[in-house]
XYZ file of N, CA and C in Angstrom:
240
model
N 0.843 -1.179 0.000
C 0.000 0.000 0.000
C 0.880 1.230 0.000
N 0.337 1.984 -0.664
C 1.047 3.692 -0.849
C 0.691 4.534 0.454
N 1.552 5.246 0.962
C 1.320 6.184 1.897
C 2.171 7.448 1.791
N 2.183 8.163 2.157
C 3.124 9.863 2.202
C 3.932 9.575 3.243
N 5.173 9.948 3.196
C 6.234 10.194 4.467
C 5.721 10.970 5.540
N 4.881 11.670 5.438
C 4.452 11.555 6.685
C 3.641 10.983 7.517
N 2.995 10.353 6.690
C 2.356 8.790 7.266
C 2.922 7.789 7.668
N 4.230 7.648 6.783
C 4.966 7.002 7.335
C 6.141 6.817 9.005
N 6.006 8.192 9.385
C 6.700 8.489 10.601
C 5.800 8.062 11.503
N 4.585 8.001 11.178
C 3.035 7.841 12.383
C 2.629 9.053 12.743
N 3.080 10.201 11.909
C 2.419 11.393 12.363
C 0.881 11.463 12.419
N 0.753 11.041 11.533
C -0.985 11.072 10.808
C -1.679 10.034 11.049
N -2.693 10.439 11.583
C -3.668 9.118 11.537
C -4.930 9.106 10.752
N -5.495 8.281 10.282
C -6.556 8.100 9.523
C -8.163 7.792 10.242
N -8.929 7.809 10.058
C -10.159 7.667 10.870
C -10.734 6.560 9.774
N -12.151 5.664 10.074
C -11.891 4.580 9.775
C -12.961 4.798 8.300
N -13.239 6.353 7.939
C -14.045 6.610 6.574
C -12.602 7.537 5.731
N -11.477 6.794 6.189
C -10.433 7.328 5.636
C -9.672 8.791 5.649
N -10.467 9.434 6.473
C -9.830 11.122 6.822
C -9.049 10.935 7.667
N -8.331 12.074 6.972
C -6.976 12.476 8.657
C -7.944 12.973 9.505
N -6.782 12.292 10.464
C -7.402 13.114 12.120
C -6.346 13.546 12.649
N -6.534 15.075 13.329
C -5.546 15.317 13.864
C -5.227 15.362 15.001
N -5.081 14.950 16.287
C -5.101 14.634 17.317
C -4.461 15.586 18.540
N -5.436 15.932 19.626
C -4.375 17.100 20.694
C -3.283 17.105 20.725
N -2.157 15.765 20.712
C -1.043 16.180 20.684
C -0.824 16.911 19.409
N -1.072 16.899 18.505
C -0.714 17.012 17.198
C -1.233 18.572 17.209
N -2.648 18.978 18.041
C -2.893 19.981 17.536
C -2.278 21.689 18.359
N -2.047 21.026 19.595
C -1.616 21.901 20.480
C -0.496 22.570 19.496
N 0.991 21.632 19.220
C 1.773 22.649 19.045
C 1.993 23.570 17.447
N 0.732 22.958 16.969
C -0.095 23.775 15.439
C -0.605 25.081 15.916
N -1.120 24.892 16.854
C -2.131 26.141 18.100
C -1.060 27.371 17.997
N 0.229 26.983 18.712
C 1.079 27.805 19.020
C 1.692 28.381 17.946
N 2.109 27.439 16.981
C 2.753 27.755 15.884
C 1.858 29.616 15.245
N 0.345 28.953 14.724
C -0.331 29.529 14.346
C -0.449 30.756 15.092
N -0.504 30.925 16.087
C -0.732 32.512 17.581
C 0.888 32.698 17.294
N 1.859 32.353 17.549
C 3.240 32.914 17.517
C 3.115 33.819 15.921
N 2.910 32.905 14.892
C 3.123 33.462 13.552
C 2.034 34.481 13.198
N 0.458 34.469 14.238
C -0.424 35.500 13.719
C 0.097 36.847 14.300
N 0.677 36.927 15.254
C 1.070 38.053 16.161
C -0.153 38.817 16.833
N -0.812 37.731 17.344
C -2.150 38.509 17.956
C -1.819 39.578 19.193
N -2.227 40.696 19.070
C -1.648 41.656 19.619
C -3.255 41.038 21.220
N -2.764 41.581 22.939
C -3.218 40.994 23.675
C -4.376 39.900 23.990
N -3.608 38.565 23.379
C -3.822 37.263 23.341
C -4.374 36.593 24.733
N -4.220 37.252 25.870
C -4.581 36.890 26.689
C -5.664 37.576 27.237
N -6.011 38.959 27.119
C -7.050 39.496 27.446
C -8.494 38.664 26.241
N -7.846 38.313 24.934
C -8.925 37.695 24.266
C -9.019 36.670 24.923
N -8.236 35.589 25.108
C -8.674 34.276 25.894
C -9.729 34.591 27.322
N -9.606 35.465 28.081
C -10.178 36.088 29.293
C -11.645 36.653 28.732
N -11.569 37.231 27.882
C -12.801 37.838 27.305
C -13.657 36.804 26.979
N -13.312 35.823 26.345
C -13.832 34.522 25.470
C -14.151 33.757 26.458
N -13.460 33.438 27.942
C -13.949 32.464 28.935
C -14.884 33.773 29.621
N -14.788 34.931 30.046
C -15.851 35.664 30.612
C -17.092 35.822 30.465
N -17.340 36.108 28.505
C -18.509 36.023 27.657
C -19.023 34.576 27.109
N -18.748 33.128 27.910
C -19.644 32.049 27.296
C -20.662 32.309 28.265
N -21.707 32.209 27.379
C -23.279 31.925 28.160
C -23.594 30.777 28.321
N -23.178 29.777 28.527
C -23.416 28.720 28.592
C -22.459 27.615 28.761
N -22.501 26.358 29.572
C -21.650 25.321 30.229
C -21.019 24.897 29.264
N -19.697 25.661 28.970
C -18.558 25.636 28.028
C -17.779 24.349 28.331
N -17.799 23.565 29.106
C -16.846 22.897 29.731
C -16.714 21.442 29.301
N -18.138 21.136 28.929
C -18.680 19.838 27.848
C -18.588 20.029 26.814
N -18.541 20.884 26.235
C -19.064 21.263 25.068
C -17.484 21.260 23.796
N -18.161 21.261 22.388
C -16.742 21.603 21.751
C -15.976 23.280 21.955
N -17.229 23.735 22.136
C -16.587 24.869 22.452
C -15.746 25.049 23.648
N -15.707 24.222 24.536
C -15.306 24.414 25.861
C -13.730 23.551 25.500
N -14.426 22.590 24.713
C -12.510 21.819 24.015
C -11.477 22.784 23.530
N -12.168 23.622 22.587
C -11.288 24.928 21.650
C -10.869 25.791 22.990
N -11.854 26.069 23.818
C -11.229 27.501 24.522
C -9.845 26.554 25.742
N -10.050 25.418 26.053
C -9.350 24.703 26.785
C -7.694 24.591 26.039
N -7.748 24.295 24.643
C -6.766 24.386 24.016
C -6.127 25.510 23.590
N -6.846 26.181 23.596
C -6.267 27.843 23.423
C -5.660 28.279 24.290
N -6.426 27.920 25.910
C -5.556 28.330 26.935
C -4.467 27.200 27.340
N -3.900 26.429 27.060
C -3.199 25.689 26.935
C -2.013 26.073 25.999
N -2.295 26.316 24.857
C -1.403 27.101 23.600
C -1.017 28.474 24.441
N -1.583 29.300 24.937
C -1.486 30.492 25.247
C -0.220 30.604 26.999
N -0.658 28.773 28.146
C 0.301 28.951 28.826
C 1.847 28.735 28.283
N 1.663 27.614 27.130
C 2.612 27.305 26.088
C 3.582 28.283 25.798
N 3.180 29.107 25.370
C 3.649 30.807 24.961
C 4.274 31.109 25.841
N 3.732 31.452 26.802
C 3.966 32.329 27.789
C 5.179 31.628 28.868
N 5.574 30.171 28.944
C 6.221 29.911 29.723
C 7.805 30.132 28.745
N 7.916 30.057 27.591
C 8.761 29.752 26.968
C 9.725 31.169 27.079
């Protein structure tokens, strides 16, 4: 069977209707990459704003996954 070198390292995984999936480890340090290279000017007052303004039990939810990883990407940043 044919695969891409980067399939071949095990970076990538496939889901079982054949799509990549990209997985938290995988996506966290994409997160950072992406916020380092956008140059979001106060990145942390948006993360604060964004957990201040959910109306609703963010914490189950996908939305509550994204803002969890953001602040995760964002301590990422900040410790380095």
């Amino acid at each position: 069977s044919s695969s891409s070198g980067a399939e071949e390292g095990g970076a990538l995984k496939k889901s079982s209707d054949g799509d990549l999936v990209v997985t938290s480890d995988e996506l966290l340090p994409l997160l950072v990459f992406a916020l380092v290279r956008a140059c979001v000017p106060h990145v942390s007052a948006s993360l604060a704003y964004a957990e201040y303004f959910s109306f609703f039990n963010v914490h189950t939810s996908e939305l509550g996954f994204c803002l969890s990883t953001f602040k995760a990407a964002i301590a990422l940043m900040t410790e380095s």
